[in-house]
Structures are given as structure tokens and as C-alpha cells.
PDB file of C-alpha atoms in Angstrom:
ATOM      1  CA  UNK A 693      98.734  62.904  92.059  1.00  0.00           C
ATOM      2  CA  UNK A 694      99.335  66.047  92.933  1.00  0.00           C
ATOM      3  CA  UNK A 695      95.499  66.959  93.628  1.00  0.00           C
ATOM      4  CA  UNK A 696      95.120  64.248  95.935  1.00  0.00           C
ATOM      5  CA  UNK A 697      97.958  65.520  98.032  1.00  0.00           C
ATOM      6  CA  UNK A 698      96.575  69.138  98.423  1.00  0.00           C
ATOM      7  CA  UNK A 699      93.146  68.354  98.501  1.00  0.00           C
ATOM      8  CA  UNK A 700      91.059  71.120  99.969  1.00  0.00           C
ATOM      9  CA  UNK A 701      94.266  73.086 101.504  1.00  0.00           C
ATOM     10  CA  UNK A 702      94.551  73.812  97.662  1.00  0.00           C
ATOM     11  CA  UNK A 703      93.807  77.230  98.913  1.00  0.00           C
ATOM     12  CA  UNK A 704      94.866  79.781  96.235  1.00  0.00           C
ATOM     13  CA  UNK A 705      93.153  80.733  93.426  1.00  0.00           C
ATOM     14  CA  UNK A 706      93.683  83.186  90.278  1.00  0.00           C
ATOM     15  CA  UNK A 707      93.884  86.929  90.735  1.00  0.00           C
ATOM     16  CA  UNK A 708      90.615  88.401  89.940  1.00  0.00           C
ATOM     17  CA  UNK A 709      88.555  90.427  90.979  1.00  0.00           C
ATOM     18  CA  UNK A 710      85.471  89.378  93.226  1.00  0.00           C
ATOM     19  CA  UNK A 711      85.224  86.722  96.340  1.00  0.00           C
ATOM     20  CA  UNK A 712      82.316  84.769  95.411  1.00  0.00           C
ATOM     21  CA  UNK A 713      81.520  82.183  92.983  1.00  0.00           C
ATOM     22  CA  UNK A 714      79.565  83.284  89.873  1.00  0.00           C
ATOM     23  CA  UNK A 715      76.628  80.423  88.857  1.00  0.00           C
ATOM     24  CA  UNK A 716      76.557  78.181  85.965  1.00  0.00           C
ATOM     25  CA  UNK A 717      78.376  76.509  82.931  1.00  0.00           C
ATOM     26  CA  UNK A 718      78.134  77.138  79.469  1.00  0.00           C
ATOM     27  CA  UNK A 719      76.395  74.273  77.671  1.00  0.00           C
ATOM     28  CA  UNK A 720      79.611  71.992  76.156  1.00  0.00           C
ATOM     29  CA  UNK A 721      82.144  73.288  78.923  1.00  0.00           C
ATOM     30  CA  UNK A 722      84.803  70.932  80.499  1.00  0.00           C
ATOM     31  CA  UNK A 723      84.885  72.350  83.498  1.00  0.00           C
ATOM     32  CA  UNK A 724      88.088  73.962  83.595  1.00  0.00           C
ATOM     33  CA  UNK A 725      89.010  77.586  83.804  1.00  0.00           C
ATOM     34  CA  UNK A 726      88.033  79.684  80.899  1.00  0.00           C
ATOM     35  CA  UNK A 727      84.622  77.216  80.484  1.00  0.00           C
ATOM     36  CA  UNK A 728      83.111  77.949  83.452  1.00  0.00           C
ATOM     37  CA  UNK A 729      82.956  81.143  85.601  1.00  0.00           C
ATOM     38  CA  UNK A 730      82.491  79.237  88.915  1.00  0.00           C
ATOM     39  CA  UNK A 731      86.381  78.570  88.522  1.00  0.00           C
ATOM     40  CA  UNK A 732      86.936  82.526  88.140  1.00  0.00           C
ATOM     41  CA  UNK A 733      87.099  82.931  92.389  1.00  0.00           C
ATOM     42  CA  UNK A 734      89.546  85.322  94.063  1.00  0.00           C
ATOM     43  CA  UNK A 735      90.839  86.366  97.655  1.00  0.00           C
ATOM     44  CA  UNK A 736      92.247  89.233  99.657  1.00  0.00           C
ATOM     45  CA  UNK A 737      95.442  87.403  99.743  1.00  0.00           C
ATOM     46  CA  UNK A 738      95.970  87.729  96.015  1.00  0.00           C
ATOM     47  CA  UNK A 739      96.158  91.445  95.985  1.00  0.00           C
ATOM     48  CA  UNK A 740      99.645  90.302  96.676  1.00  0.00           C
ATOM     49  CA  UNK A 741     100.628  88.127  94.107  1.00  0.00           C
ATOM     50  CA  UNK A 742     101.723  88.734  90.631  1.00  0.00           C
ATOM     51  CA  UNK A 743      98.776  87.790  87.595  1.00  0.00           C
ATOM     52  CA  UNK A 744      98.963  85.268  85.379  1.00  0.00           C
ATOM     53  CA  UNK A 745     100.023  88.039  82.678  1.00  0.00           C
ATOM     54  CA  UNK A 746     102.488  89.415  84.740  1.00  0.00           C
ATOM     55  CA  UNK A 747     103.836  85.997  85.978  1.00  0.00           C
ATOM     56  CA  UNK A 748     104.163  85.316  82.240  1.00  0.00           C
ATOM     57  CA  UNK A 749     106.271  87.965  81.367  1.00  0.00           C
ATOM     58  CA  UNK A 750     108.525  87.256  84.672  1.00  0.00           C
ATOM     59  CA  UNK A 751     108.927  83.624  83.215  1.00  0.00           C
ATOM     60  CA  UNK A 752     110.032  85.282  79.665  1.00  0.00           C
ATOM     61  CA  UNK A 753     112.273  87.718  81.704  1.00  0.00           C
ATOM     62  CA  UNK A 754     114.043  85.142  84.217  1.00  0.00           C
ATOM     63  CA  UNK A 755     114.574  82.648  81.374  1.00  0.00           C
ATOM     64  CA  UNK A 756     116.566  85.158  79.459  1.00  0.00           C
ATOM     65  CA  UNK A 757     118.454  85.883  82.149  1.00  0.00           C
ATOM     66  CA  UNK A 758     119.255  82.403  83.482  1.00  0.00           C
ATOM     67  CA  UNK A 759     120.337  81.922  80.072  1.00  0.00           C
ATOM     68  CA  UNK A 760     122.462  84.658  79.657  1.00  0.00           C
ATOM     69  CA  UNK A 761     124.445  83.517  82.726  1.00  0.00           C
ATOM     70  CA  UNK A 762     124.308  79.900  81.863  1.00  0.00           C
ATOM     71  CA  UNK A 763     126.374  81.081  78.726  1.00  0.00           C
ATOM     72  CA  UNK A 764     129.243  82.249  81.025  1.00  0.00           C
ATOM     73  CA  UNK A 765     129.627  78.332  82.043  1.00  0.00           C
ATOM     74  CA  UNK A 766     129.191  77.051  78.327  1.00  0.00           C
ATOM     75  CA  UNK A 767     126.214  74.942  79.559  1.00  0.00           C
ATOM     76  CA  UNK A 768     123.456  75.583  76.352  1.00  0.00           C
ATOM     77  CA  UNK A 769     119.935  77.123  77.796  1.00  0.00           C
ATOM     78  CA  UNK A 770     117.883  74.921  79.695  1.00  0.00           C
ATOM     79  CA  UNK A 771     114.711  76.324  77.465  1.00  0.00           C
ATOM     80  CA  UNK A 772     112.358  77.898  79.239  1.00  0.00           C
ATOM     81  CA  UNK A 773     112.830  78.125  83.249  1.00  0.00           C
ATOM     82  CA  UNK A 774     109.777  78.227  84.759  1.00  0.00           C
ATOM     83  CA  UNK A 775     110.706  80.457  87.462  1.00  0.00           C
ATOM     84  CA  UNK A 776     107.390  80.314  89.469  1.00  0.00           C
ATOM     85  CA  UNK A 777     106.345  76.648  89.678  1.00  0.00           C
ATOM     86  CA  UNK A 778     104.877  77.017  93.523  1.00  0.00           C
ATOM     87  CA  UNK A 779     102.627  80.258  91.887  1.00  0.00           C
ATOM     88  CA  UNK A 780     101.458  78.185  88.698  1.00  0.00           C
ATOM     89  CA  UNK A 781     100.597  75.515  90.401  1.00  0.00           C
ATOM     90  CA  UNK A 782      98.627  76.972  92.808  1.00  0.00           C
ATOM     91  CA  UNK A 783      96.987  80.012  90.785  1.00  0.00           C
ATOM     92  CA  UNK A 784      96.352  78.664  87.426  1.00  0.00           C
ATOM     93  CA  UNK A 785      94.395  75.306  89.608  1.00  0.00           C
ATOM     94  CA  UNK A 786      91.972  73.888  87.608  1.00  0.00           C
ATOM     95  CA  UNK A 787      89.676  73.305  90.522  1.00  0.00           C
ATOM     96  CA  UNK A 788      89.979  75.823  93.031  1.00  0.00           C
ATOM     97  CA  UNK A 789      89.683  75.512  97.000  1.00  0.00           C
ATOM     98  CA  UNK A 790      89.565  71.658  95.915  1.00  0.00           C
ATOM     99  CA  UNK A 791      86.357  72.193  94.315  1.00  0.00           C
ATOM    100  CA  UNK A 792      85.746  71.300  90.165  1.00  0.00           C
ATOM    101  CA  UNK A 793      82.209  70.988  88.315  1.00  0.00           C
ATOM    102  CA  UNK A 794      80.451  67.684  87.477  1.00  0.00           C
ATOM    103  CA  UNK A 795      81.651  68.447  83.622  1.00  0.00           C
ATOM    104  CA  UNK A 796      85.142  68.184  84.869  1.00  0.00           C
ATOM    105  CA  UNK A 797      84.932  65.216  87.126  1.00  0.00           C
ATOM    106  CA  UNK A 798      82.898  63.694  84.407  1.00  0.00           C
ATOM    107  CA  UNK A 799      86.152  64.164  82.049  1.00  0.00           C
ATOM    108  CA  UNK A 800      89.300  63.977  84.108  1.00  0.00           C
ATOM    109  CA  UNK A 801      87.696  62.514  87.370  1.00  0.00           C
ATOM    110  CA  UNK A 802      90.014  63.472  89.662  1.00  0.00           C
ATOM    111  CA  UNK A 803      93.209  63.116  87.553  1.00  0.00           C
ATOM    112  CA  UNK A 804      94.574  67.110  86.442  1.00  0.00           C
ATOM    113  CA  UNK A 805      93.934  68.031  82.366  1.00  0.00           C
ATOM    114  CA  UNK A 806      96.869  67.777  80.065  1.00  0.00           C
ATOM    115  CA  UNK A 807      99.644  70.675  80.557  1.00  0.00           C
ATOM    116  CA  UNK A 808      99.602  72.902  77.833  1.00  0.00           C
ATOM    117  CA  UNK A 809     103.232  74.260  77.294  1.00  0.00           C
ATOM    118  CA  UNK A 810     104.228  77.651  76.399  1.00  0.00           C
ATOM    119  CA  UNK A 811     104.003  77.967  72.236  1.00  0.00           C
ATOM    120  CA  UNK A 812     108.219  78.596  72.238  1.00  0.00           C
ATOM    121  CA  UNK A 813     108.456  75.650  73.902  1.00  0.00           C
ATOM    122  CA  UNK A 814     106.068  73.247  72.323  1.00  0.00           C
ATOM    123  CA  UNK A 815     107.814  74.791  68.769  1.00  0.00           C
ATOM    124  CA  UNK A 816     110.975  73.621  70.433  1.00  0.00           C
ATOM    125  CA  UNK A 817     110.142  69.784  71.108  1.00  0.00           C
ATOM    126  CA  UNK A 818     110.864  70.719  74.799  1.00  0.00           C
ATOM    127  CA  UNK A 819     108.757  70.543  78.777  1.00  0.00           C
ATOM    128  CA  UNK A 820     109.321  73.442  80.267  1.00  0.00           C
ATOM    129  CA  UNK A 821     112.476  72.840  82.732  1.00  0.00           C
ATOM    130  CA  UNK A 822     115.457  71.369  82.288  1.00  0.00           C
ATOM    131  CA  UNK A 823     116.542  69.737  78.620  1.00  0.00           C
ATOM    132  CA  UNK A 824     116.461  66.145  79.174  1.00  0.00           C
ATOM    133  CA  UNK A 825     120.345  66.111  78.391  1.00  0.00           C
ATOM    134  CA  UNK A 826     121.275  68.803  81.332  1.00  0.00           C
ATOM    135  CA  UNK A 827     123.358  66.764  83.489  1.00  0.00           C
ATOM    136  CA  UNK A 828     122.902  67.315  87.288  1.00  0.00           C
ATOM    137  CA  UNK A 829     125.615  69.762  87.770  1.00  0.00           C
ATOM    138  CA  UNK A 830     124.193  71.953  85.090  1.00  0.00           C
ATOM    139  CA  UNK A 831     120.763  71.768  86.520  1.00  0.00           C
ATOM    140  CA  UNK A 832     122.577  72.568  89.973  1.00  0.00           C
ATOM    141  CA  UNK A 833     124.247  75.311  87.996  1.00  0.00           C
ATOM    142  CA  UNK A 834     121.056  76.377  87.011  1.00  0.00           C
ATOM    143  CA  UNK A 835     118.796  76.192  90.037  1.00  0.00           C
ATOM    144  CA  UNK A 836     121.366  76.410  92.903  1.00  0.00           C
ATOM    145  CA  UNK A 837     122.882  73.525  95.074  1.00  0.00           C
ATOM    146  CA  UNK A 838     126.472  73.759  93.795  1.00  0.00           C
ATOM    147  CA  UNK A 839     129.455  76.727  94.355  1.00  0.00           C
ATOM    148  CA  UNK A 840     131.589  75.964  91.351  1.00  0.00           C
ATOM    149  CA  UNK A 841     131.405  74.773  88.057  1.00  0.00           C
ATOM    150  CA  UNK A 842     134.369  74.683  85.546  1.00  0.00           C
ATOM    151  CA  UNK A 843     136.638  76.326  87.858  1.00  0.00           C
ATOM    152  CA  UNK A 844     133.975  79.507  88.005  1.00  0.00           C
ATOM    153  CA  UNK A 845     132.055  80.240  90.988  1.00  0.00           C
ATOM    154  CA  UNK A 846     128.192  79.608  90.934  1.00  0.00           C
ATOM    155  CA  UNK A 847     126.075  82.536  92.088  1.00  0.00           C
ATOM    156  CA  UNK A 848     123.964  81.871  94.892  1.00  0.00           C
ATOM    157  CA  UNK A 849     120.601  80.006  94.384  1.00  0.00           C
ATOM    158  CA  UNK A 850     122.318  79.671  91.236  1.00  0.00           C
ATOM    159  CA  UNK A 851     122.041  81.692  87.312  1.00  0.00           C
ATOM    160  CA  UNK A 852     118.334  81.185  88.459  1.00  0.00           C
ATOM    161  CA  UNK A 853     118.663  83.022  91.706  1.00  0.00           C
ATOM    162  CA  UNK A 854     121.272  85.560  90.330  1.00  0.00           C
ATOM    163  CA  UNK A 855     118.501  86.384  88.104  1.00  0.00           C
ATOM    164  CA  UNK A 856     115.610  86.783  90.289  1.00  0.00           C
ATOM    165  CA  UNK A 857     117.976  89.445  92.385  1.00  0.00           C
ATOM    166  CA  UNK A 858     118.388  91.533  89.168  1.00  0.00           C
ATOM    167  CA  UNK A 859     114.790  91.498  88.509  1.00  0.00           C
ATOM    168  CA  UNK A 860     114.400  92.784  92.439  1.00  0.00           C
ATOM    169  CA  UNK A 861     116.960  95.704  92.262  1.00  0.00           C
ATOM    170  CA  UNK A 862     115.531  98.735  93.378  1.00  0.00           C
ATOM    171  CA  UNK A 863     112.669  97.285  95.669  1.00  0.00           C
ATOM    172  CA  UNK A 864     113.253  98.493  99.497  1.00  0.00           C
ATOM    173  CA  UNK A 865     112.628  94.859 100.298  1.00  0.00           C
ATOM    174  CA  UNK A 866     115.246  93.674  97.524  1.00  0.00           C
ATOM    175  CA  UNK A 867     117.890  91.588  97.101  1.00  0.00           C
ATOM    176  CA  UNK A 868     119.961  93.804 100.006  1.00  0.00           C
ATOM    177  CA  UNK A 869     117.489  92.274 102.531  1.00  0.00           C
ATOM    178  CA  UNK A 870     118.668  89.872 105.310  1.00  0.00           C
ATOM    179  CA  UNK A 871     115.435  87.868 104.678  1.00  0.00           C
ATOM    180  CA  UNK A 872     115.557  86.253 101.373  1.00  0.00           C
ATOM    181  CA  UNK A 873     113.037  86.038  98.684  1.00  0.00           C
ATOM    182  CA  UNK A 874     112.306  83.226  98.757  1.00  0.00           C
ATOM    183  CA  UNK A 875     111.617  83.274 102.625  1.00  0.00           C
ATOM    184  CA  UNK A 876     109.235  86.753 101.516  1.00  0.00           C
ATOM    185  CA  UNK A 877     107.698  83.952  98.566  1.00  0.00           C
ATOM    186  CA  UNK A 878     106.741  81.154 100.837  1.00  0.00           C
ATOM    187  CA  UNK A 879     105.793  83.569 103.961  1.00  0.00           C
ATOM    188  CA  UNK A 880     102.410  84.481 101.564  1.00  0.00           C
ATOM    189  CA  UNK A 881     101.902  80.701 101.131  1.00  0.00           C
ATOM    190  CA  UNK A 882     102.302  80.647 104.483  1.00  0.00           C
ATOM    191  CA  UNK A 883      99.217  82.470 105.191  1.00  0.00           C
ATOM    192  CA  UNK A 884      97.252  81.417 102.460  1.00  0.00           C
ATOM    193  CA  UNK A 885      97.532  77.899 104.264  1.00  0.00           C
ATOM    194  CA  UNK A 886      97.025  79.478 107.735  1.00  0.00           C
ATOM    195  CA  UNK A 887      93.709  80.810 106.258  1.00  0.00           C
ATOM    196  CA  UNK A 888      92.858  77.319 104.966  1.00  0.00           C
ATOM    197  CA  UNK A 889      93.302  75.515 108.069  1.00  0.00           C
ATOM    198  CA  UNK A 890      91.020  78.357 110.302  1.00  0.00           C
ATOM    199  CA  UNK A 891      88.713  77.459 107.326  1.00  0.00           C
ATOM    200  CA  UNK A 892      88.585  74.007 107.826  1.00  0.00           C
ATOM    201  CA  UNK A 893      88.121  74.243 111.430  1.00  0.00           C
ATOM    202  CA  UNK A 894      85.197  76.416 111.382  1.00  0.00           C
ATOM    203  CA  UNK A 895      81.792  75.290 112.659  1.00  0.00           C
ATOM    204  CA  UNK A 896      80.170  76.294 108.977  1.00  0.00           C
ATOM    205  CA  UNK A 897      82.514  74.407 107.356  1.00  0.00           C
ATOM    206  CA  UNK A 898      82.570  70.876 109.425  1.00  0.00           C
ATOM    207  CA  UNK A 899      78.870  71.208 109.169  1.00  0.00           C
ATOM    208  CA  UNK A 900      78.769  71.261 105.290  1.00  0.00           C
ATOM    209  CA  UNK A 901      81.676  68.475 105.309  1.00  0.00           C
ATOM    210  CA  UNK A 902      79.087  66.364 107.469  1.00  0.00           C
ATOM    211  CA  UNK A 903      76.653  67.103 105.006  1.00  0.00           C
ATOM    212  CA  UNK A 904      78.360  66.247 102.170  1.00  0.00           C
ATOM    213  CA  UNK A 905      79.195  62.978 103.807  1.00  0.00           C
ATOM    214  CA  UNK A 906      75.465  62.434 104.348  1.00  0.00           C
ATOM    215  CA  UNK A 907      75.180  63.294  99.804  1.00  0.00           C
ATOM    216  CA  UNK A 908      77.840  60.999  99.492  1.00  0.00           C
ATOM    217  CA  UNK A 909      76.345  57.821 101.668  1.00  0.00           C
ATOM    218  CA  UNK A 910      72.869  58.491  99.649  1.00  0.00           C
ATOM    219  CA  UNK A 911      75.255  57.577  96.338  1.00  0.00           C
ATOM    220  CA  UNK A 912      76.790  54.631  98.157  1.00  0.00           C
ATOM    221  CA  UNK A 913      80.229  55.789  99.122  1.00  0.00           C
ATOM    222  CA  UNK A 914      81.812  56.124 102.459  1.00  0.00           C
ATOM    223  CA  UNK A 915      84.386  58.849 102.772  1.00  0.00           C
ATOM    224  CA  UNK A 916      85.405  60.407 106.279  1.00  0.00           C
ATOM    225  CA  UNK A 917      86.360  63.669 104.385  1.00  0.00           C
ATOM    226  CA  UNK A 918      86.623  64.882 100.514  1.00  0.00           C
ATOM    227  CA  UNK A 919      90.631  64.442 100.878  1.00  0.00           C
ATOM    228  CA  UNK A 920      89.533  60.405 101.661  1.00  0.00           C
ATOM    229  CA  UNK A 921      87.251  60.158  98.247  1.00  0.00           C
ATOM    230  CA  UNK A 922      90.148  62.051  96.140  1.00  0.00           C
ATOM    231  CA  UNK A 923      93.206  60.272  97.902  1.00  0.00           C
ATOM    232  CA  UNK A 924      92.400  56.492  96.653  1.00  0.00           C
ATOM    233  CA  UNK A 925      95.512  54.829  95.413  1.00  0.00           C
ATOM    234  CA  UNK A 926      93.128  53.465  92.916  1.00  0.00           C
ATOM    235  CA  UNK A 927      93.073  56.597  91.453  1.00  0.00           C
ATOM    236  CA  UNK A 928      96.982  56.748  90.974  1.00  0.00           C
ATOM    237  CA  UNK A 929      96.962  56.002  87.432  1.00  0.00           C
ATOM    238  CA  UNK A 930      97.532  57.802  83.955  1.00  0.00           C
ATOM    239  CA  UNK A 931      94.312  58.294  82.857  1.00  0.00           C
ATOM    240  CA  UNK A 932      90.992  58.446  85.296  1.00  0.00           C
ATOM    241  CA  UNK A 933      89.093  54.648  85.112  1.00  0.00           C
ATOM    242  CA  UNK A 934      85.340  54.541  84.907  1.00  0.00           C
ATOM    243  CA  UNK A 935      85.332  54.154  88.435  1.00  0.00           C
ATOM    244  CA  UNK A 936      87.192  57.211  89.080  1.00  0.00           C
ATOM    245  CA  UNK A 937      85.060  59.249  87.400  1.00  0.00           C
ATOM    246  CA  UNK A 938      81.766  57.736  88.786  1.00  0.00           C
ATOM    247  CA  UNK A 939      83.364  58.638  92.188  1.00  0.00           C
ATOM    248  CA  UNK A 940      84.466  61.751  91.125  1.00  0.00           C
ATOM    249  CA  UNK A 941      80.619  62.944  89.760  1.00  0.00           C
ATOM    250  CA  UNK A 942      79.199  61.665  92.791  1.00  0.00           C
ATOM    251  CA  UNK A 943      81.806  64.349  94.756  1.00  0.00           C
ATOM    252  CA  UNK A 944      81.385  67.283  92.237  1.00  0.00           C
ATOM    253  CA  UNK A 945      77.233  66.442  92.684  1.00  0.00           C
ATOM    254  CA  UNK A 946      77.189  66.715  96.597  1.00  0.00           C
ATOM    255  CA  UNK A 947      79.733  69.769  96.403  1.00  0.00           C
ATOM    256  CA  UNK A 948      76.758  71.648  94.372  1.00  0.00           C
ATOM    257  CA  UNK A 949      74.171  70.220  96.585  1.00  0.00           C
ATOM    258  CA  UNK A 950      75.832  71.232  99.976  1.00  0.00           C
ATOM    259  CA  UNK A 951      77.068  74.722  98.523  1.00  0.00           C
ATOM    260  CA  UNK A 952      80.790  73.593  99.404  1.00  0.00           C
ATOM    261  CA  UNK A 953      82.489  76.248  97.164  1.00  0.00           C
ATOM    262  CA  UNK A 954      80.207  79.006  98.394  1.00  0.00           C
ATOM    263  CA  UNK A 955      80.748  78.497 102.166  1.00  0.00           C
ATOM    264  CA  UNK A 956      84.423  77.544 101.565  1.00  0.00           C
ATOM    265  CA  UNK A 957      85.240  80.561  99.876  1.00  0.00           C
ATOM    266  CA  UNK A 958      83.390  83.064 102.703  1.00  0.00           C
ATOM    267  CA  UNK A 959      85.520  81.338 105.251  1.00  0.00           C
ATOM    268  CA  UNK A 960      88.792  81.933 102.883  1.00  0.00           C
ATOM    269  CA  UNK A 961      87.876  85.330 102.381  1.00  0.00           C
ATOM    270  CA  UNK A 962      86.837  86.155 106.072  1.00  0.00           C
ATOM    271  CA  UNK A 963      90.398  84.694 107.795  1.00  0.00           C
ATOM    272  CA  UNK A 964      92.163  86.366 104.597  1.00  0.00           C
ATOM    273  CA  UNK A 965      91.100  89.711 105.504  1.00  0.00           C
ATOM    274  CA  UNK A 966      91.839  88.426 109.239  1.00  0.00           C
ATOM    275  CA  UNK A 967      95.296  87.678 108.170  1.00  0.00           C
ATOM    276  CA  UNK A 968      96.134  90.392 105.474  1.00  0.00           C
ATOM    277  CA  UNK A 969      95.424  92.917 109.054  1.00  0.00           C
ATOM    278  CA  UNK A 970      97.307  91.163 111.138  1.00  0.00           C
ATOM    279  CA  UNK A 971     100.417  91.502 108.882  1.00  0.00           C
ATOM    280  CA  UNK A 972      99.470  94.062 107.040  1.00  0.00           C
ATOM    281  CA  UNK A 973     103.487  95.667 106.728  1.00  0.00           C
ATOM    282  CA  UNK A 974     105.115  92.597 105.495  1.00  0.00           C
ATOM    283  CA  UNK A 975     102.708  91.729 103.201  1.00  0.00           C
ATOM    284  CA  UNK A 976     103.405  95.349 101.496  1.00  0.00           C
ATOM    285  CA  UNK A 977     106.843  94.569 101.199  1.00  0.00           C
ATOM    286  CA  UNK A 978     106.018  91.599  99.471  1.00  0.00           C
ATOM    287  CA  UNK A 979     103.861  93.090  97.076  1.00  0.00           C
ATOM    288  CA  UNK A 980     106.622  95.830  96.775  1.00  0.00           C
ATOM    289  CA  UNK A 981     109.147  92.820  95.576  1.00  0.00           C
ATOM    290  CA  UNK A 982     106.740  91.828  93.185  1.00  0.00           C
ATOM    291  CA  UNK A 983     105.960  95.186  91.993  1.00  0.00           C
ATOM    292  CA  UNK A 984     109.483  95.640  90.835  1.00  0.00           C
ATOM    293  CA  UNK A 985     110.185  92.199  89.699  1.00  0.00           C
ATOM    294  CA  UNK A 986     107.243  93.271  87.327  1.00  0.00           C
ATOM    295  CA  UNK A 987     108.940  96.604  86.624  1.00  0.00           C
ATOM    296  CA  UNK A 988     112.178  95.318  85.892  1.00  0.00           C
ATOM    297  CA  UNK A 989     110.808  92.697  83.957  1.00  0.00           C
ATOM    298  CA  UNK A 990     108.518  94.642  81.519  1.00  0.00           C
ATOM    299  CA  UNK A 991     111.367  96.494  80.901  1.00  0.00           C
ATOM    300  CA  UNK A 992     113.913  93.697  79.955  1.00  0.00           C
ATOM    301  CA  UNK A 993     111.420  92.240  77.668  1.00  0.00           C
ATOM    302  CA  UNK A 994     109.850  94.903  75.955  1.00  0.00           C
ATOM    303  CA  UNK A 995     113.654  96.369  75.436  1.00  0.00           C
ATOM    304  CA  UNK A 996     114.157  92.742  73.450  1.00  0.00           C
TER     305      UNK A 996
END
């Protein structure tokens, strides 16, 4: 499970405004984003990140394009490309910093809530990604990993990479860069878990993990850390068992008791700001890159 494997270095969050948690859940919530403004937590770090609105419109924008070069190779559209699955996953996190409500662990435990596909998808039948009849040389095609296809050659990083360079003309940090994009892409990610592990190191915070150990041995588990409770193999099933979610409670109960998301969050925010001076240039060429991907984008789709 995905959760399990991030744990609390599940460090990014969605781009709002604000760096503390707000209190409370409306009566009836599930926990997840939208239900509970708890969830609604932001960080230095994503002043240089697209937003979930723009990040849609990207999507729409990179899918036509991938498409439209698909065509030249005969291979039918592979749907919708999601062109930003290391961004989604991180900033649309149902429990951010590793942290979710008792509502939530009391529904899900520590299992993720059903995907919810785009509505052009879902009419179409189709997961976002691939079609389930792409062979592996049109997904290659597609995505990058092979040079030719039908006696054409295959842009780099493939139509999908071809596609993200259009979207970056005109950015001083653009596709005419020696570094590539994706290197500017994961450097960010790079920080955001550099800022996670300074967190996780800090006095404050090994002080309210030994705390919440102390919550958790009142309820009758023994967990060296919260990655231990959420990492059970147990847990590695399709839905969350009652045991899960018992477990899962009793870890959203001592989070609220020790104030985990509260002091996890000042740490994030204080190495953020730590980080965001340290490399303050590059990380304005990043948001440069983004800005025009947005540019470019907004105008692609809003020109049909």
C-alpha cells in the first residue's frame, strides 16, 4: 500500500494558503479532504508547485498533445495521460504529513479511499493511463523508453515528453536547458524530503513520537514508530479488516492527543523556509517552468 510505504515522509501537502492546521470536523465527515479543514495544511515549498486547478488543466493540455503525436504513429489515444502522477499523489494526499482523523481511520483504516477518475474518463469506461489494449511499445511510444516505432523516430521521453517541452517553450529554464525537467521536477521533491527528514530528527518531534508510543501502549499496541503500526502486512489487503481499523483509531486518537500534526507541520514549515533560502535561485526557475507550462497550457485549452 502505497501509504504504508511513505508513511510520515509523505511530506507534501495541497497548495493553500496558511501553515497550520485549522481545528475540527464537521459532524458526518469522512475524514478526507473537502470534510475536514485539518486536511487543508500548506508549506513554503508549495509556493512552487502548480495547484490542483492548474495541474488539471496541464493534464487536459498534455493529453491533447500526447495524443496529437500518438496520431503520427497510428497508435489510437491512450485516454487521458496523467502527466503528473508524482504531484497527485503527493498533493491531493488524503492524509497529509502521514496524519488522517479518527473519522477516516474509522472508514478506510489505513487503506487509501476509492480513486475518483476524471468525468471524461469515467464516461469513457477507462483508468486514467494507458488503454488496457496499448501494447508495450505503444506505451513506450507514449511515455519514452523506445527510439523508433514503425520506421519513425520516437521523440525523446517520448509523445509524452515531446509534449511537456512544448508546454515549456518560452521559460528561461525551458526545454533549451542542459538540466532536464524532469531533473528541475524531482529536485523540489528533493527538498520537500530533505525537510522531512530534518523534521523527523528534531528533538520536538522524537519527543512527541515517544509520546505517542506511550498513547499507543495505554491502548495495548506496541509500535517502535507510526511507520511500524501503518506498515503491517496484515494490512495488505483490499479492503481495511476490523482489526485494521481498530489499529488505525487507536493511531488517529494518540495523533490528536500528542498534537502530532501541529508539531509536525511547524517543523515542515521551519526547515522549508530553511531550505526555500538556501536555494532560493533554482527554486525560481522552477516555479518559472511551471509558470509557463501553466501559460502555455491555458492557452491550448481555452483555444479548444
Amino acid at each position: 500500500m502505497w501509504f504504508r510505504r511513505i508513511g510520515v515522509l509523505s511530506v507534501l501537502s495541497s497548495v493553500l494558503l496558511g501553515c497550520s492546521a485549522a481545528p475540527g470536523a464537521p459532524e458526518g465527515a469522512d475524514g478526507t479532504k473537502g470534510s475536514d479543514s485539518r486536511l487543508e495544511i500548506s508549506r513554503p515549498l508549495d509556493a512552487y508547485l502548480p495547484t490542483e486547478e492548474e495541474r488539471a488543466n496541464l493534464g487536459t493540455a498534455v493529453t491533447r498533445l500526447t495524443n496529437a503525436c500518438l496520431e503520427k504513429f497510428n497508435i489510437a489515444d491512450l485516454h487521458h495521460v496523467r502527466p503528473f502522477l508524482h504531484l497527485d499523489g503527493i498533493l491531493d494526499d488524503q492524509r497529509p504529513l502521514g496524519y488522517f482523523t479518527v473519522q477516516y481511520a474509522e472508514k478506510y483504516g489505513y487503506h487509501s479511499p476509492p480513486v475518483e477518475f476524471p468525468q471524461e474518463v469515467a464516461e469513457q469506461g477507462e483508468k486514467t493511463g494507458p488503454s488496457t489494449s496499448s501494447s508495450a511499445e505503444e506505451i513506450n511510444v507514449a511515455y519514452g523508453g523506445i527510439q523508433e516505432y514503425a520506421g519513425k523516430p520516437v521523440p525523446a521521453d517520448g509523445c509524452r515528453g515531446e509534449a511537456m517541452r512544448t508546454l515549456s517553450k518560452g521559460s528561461p529554464s525551458g526545454s533549451s536547458s542542459k538540466e532536464s525537467e524532469s531533473d528541475r521536477e524531482n529536485y523540489l521533491l528533493h527538498l520537500r524530503a530533505e525537510s522531512s527528514e530534518r523534521s523527523i530528527a528534531d528533538p520536538a518531534y522524537l519527543d512527541m513520537q515517544e509520546k505517542w508510543r506511550s498513547c499507543m501502549r495505554s491502548k495495548g499496541y506496541s509500535f517502535a514508530s507510526r511507520n511500524k503500526a501503518a506498515d503491517n502486512p496484515d494490512w495488505n489487503t483490499a479492503k481495511a479488516s476490523p482489526k485494521e481499523i481498530r489499529t488505525a483509531t487507536a493511531d488517529a486518537e494518540c495523533m490528536d492527543q500528542v498534537d502530532y500534526l501541529d508539531i509536525f507541520l511547524k517543523l515542515i514549515v521551519k526547515n522549508d523556509e530553511v531550505l526555500v533560502e538556501e536555494n532560493g535561485e533554482r527554486l525560481q526557475e522552477i516555479k518559472e517552468m511551471w509558470q509557463t507550462r501553466v501559460r502555455n497550457a491555458n492557452d491550448l485549452v481555452s483555444g479548444g
